[in-house]
PDB file of C-alpha atoms in Angstrom:
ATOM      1  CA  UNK A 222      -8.835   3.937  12.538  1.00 81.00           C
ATOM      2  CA  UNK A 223      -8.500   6.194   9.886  1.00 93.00           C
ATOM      3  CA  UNK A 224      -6.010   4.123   7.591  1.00 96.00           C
ATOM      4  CA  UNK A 225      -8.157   0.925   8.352  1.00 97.00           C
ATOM      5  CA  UNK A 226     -11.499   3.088   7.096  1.00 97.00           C
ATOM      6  CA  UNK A 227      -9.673   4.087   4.207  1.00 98.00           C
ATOM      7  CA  UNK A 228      -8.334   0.466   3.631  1.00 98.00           C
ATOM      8  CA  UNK A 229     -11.777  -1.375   3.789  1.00 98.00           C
ATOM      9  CA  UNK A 230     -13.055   1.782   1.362  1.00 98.00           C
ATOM     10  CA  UNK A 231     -10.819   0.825  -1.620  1.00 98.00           C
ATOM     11  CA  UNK A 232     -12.111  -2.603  -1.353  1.00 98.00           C
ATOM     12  CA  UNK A 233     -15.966  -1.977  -1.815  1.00 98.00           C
ATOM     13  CA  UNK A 234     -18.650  -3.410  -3.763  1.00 97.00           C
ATOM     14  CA  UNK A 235     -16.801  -6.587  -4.034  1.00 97.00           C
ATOM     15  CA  UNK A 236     -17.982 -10.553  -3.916  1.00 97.00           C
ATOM     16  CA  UNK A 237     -14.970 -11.799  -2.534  1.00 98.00           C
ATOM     17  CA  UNK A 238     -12.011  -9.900  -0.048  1.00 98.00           C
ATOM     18  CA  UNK A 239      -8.818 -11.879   0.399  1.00 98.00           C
ATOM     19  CA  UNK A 240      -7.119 -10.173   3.286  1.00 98.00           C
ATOM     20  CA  UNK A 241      -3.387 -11.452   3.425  1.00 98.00           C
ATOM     21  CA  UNK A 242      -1.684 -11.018   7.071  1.00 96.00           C
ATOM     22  CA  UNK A 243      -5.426  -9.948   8.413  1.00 96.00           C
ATOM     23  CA  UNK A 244      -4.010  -9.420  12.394  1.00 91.00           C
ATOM     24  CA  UNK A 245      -7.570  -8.642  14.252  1.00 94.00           C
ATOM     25  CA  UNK A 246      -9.268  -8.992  10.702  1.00 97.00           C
ATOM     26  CA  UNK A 247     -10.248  -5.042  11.445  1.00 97.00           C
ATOM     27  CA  UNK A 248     -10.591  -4.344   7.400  1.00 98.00           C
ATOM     28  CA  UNK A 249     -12.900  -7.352   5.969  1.00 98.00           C
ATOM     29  CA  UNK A 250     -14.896  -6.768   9.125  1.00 98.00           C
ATOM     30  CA  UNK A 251     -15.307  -2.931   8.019  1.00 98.00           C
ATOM     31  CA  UNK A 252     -15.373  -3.370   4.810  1.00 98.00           C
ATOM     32  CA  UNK A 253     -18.768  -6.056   4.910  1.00 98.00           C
ATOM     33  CA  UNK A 254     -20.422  -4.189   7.390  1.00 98.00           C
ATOM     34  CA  UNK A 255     -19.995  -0.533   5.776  1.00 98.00           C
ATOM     35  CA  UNK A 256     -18.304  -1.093   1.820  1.00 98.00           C
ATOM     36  CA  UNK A 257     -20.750  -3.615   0.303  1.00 98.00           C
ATOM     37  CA  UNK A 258     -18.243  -6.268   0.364  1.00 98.00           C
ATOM     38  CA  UNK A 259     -20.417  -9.297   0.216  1.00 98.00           C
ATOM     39  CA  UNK A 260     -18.168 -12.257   1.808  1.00 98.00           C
ATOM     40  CA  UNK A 261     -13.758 -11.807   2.916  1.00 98.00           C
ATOM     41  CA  UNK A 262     -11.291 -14.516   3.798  1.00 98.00           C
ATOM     42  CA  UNK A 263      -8.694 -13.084   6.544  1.00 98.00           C
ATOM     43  CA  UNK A 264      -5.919 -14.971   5.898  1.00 98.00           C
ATOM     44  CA  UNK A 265      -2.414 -14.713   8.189  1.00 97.00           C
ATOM     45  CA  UNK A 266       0.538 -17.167   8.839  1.00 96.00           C
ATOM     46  CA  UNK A 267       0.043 -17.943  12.159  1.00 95.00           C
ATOM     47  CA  UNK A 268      -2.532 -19.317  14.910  1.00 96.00           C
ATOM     48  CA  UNK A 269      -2.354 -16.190  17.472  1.00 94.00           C
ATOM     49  CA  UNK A 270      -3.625 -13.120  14.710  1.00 92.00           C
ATOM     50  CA  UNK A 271      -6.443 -15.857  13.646  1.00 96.00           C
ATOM     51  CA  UNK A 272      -7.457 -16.343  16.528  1.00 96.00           C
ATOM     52  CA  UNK A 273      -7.635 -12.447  17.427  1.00 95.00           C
ATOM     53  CA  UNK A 274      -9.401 -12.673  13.904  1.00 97.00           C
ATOM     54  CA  UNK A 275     -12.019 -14.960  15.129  1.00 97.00           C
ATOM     55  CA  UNK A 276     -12.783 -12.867  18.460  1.00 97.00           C
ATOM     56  CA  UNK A 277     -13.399 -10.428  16.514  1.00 97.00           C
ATOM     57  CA  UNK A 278     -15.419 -11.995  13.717  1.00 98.00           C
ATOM     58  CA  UNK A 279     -17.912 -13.802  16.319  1.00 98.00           C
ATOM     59  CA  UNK A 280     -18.211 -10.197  18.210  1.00 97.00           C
ATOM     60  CA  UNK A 281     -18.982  -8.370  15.233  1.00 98.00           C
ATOM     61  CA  UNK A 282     -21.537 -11.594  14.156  1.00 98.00           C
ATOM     62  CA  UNK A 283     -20.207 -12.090  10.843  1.00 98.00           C
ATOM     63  CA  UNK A 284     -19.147 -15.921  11.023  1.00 97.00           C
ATOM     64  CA  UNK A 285     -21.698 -16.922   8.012  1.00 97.00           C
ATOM     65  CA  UNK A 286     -19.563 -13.775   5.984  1.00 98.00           C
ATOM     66  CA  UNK A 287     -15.618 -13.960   7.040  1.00 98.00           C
ATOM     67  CA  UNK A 288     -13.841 -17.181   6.910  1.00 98.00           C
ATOM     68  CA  UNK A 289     -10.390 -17.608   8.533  1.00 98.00           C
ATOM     69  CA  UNK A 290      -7.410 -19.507   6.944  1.00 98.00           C
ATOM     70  CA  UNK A 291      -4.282 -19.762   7.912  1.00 97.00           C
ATOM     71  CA  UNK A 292      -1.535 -19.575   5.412  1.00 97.00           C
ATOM     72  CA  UNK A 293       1.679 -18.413   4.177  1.00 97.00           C
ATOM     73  CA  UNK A 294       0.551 -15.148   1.436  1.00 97.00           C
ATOM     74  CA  UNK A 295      -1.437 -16.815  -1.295  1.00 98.00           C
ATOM     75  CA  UNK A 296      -0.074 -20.104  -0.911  1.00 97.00           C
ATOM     76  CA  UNK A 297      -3.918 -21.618   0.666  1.00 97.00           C
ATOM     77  CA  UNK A 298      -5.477 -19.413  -1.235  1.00 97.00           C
ATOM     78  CA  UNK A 299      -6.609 -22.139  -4.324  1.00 95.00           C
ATOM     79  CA  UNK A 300     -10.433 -20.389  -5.357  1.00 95.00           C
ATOM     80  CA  UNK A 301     -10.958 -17.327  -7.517  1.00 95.00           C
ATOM     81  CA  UNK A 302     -11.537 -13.663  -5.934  1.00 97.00           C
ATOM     82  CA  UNK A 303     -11.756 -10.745  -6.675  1.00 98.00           C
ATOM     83  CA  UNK A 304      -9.757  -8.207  -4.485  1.00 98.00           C
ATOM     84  CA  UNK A 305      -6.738  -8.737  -2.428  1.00 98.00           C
ATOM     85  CA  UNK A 306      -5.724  -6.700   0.295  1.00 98.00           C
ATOM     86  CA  UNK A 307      -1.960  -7.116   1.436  1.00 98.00           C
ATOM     87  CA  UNK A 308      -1.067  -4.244   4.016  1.00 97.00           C
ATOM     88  CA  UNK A 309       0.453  -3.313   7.229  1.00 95.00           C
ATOM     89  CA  UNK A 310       3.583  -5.121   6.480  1.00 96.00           C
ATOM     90  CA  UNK A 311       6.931  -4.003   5.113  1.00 97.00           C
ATOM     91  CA  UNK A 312       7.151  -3.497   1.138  1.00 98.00           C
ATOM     92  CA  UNK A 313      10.185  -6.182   0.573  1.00 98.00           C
ATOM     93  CA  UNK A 314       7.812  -8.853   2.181  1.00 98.00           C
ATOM     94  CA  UNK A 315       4.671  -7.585   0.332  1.00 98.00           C
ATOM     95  CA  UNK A 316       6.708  -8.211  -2.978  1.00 98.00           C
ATOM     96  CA  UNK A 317       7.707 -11.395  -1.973  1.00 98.00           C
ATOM     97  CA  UNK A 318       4.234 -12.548  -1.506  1.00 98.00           C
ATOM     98  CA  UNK A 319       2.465 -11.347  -4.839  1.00 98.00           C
ATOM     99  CA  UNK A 320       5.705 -13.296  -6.338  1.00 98.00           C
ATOM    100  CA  UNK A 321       4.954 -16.074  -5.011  1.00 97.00           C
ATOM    101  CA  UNK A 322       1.232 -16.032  -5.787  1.00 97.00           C
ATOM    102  CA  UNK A 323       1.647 -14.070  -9.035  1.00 97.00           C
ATOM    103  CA  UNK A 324      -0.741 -16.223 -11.043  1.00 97.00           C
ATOM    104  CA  UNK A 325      -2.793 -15.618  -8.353  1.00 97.00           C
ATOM    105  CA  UNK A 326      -2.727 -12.127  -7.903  1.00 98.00           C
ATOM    106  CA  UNK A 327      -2.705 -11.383 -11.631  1.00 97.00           C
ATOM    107  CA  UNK A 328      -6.519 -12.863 -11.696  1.00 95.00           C
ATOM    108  CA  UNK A 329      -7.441 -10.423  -8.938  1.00 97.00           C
ATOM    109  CA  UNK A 330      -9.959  -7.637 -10.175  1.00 97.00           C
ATOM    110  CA  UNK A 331      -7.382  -5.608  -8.013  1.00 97.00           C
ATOM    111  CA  UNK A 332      -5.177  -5.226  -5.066  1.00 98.00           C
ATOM    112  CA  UNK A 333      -5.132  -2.783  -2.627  1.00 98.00           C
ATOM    113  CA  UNK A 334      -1.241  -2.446  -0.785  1.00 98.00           C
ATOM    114  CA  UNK A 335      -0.239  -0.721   1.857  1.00 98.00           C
ATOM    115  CA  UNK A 336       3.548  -1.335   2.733  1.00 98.00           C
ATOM    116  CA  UNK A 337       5.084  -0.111   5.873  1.00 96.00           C
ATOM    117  CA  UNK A 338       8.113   1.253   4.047  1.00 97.00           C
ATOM    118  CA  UNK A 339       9.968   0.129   0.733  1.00 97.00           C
ATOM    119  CA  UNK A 340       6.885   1.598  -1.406  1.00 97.00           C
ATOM    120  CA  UNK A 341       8.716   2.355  -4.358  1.00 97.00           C
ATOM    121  CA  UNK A 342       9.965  -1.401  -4.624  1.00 97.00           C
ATOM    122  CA  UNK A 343       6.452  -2.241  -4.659  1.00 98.00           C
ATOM    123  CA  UNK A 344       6.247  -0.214  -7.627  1.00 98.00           C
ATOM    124  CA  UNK A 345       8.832  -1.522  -9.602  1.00 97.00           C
ATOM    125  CA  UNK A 346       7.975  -4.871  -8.834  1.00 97.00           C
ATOM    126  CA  UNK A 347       4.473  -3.476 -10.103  1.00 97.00           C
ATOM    127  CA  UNK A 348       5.648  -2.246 -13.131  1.00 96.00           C
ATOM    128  CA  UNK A 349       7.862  -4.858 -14.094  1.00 95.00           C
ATOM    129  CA  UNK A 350       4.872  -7.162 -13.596  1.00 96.00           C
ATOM    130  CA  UNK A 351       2.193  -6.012 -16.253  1.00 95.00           C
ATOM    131  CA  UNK A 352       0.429  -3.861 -13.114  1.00 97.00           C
ATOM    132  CA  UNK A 353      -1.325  -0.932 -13.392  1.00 96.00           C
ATOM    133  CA  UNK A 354      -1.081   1.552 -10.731  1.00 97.00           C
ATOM    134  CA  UNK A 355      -4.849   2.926 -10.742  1.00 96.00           C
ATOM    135  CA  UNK A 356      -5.484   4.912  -7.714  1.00 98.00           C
ATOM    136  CA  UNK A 357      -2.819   5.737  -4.512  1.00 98.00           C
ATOM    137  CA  UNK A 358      -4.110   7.469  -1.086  1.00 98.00           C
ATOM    138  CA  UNK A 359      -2.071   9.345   0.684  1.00 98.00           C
ATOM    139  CA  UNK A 360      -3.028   9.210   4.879  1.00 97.00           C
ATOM    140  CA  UNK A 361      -1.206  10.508   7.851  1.00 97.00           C
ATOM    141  CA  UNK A 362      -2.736   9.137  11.131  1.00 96.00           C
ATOM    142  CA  UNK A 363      -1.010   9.161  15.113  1.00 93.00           C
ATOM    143  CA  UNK A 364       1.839  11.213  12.969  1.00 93.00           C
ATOM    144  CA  UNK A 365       2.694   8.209  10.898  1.00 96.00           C
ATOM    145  CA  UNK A 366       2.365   8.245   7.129  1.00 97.00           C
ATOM    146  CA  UNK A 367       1.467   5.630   5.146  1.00 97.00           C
ATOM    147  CA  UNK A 368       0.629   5.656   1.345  1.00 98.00           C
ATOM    148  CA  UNK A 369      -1.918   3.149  -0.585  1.00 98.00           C
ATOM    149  CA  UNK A 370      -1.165   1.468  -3.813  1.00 98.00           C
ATOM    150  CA  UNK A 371      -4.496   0.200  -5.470  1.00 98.00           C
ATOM    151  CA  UNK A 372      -3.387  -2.016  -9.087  1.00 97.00           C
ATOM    152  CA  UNK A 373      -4.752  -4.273 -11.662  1.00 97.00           C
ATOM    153  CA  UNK A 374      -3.355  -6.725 -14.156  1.00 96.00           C
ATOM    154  CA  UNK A 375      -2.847  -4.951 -17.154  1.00 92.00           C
ATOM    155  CA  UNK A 376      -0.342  -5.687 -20.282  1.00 81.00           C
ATOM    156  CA  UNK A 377      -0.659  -2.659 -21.644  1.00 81.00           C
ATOM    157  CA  UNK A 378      -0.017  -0.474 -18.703  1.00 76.00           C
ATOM    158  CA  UNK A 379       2.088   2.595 -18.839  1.00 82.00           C
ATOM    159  CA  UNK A 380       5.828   2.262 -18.011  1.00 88.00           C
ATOM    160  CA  UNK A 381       6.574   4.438 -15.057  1.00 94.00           C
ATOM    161  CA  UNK A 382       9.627   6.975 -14.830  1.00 94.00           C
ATOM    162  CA  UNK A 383      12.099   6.821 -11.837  1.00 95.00           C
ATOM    163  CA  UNK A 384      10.369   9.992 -10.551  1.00 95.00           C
ATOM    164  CA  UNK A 385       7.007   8.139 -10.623  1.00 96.00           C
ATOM    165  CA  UNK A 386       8.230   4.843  -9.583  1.00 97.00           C
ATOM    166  CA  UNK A 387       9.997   6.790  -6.188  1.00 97.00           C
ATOM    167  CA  UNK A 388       6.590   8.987  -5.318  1.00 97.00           C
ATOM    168  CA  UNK A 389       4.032   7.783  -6.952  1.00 97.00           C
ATOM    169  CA  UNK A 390       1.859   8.309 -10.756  1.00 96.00           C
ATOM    170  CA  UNK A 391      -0.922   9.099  -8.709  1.00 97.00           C
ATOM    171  CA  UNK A 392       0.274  10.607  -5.658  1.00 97.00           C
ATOM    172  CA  UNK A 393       2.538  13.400  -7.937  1.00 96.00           C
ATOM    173  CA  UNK A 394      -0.849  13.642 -10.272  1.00 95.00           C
ATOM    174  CA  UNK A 395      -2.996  14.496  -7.305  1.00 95.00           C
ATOM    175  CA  UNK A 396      -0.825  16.112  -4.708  1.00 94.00           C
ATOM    176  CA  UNK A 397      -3.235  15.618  -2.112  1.00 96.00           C
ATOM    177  CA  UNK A 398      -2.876  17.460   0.870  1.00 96.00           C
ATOM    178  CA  UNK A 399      -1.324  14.300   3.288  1.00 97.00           C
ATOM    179  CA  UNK A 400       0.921  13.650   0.193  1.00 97.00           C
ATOM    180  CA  UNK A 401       2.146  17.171  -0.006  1.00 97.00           C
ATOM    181  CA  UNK A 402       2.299  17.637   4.483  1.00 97.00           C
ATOM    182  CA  UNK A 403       4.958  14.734   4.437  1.00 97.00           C
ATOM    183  CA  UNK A 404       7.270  16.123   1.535  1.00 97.00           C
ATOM    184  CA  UNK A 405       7.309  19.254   3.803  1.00 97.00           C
ATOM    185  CA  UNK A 406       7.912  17.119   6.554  1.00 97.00           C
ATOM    186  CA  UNK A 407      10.313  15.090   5.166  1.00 97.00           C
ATOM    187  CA  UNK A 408      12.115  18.330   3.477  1.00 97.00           C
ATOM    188  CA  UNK A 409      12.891  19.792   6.806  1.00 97.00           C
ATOM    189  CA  UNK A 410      14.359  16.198   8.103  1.00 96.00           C
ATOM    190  CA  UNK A 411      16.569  16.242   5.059  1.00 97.00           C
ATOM    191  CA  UNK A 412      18.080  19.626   5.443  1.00 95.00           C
ATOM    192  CA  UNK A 413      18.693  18.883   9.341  1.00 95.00           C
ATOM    193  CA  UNK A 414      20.745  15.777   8.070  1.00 95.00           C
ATOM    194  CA  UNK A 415      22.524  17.030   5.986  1.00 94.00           C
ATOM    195  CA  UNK A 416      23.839  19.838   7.825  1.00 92.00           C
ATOM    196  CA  UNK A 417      25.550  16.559  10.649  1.00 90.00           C
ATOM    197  CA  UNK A 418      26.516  13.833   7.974  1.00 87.00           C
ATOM    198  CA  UNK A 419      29.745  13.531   6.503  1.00 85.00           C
ATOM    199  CA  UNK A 420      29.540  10.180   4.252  1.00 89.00           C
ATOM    200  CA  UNK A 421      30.095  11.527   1.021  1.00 88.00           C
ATOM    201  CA  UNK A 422      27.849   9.290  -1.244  1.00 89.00           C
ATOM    202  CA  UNK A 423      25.179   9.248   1.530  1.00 92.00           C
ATOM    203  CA  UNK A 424      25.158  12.757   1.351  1.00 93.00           C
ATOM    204  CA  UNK A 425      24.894  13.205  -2.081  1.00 93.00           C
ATOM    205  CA  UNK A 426      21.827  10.428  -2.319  1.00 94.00           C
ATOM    206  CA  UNK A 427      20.166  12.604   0.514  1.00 95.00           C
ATOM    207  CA  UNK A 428      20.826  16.190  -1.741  1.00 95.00           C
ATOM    208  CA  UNK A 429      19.168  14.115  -4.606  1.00 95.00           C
ATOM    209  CA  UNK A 430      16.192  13.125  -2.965  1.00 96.00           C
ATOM    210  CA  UNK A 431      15.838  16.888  -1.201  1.00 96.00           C
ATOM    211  CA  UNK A 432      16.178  18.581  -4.379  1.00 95.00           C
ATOM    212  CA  UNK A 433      13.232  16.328  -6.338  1.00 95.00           C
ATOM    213  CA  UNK A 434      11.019  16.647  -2.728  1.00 96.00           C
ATOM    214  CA  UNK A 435      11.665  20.918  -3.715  1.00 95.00           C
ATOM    215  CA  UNK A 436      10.930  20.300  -7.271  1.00 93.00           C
ATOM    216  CA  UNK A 437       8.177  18.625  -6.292  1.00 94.00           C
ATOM    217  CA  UNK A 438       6.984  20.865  -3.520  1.00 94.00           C
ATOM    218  CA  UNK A 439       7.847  24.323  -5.122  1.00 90.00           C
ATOM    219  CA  UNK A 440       7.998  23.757  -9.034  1.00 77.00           C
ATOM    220  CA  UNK A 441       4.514  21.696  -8.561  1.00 63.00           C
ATOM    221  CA  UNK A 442       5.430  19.028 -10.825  1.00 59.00           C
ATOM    222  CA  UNK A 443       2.731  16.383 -12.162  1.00 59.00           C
ATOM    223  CA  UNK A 444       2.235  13.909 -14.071  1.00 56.00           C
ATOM    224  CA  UNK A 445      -0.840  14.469 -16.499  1.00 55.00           C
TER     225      UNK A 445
END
């Protein structure tokens, strides 16, 4: 539950939660019961998670506080809020969604996102969107590693480089210590693979990516 602690964290001292794709609704129910988040809508596509949702709602006695709706990303949502919370999902799809509801999202104090994989094309589509990346969390939980984008609207952001864009502003500013265990991780995966493969352009995206990891890991580059 560590991921879904830090998830409902990012979203404190809020009036209103939108939770996009909510499952068992485990993060507004976490968030108003420990974060200060005053009232959440868990939100998913279809019947079956809402229903787990509403189990889990009634258990926890927090009808008068969490209100189900089912819907496809933002497309139900028509009220103001203030945060959104799109996560446990793949990145491609969590793109696809904010697109969607852009206007939408765009009024959001912030948005907390955690894709599944395909982070970095949540950060272009970020960046190419007038968002600001202000915060990332880096968390490694049951040996899975997941990474937390938390944005706001913002036209006068800062452009992001490549570098920042593939590992994060915030991440390569802070190098915390889950950020800097997966690099490692990942570094040793990279050097095993390349010593089998034999596809020459995959092989020389895979060199790339190992030698920015050891730039990263050994040169300690930030961003200030």
């Amino acid at each position: 539950m560590k991921r879904i602690n830090l998830l409902a964290s990012l979203c404190a001292n809020t009036n209103s939660l939108v939770d996009i794709g909510t499952d068992h609704a485990y993060v507004p129910i976490l968030a108003i019961k420990d974060y200060n988040v005053r009232y959440a809508f868990a939100c998913d596509v279809s019947i079956g998670p809402l229903n787990n949702a509403k189990i889990n709602i009634k258990k926890n006695n927090l009808e008068e506080q969490i209100e189900t709706i089912l819907s496809n990303g933002l497309d139900n949502i028509n009220f103001p809020f203030e945060t959104l919370l799109i996560s446990g999902m793949g990145g491609i799809l969590i793109t696809e969604i904010l697109k969607n509801g852009l206007t939408k999202a765009k009024m959001a104090s912030k948005i907390v996102l955690q894709p599944n994989n395909n982070i970095d094309d949540v950060r272009r589509f970020l960046n190419e969107n007038d968002f600001e990346i202000i915060d990332e969390k880096p968390i490694i939980e049951s040996d899975k590693y997941y990474e937390i984008i938390v944005a706001k609207h913002n036209h006068i952001k800062k452009e992001l480089s490549e570098l920042e864009l593939e590992f994060g502003p915030i991440l390569l500013k802070n190098q915390e210590l889950d950020f800097i265990k997966q690099l490692k991780i990942e570094e040793t995966k990279l050097y095993e693979i390349l010593q089998k493969i034999n596809e020459k352009e995959r092989k020389i995206d895979l060199e790339k990516r190992l030698e920015r990891i050891k730039e990263i890991l050994y040169a300690k580059i930030r961003i200030t």
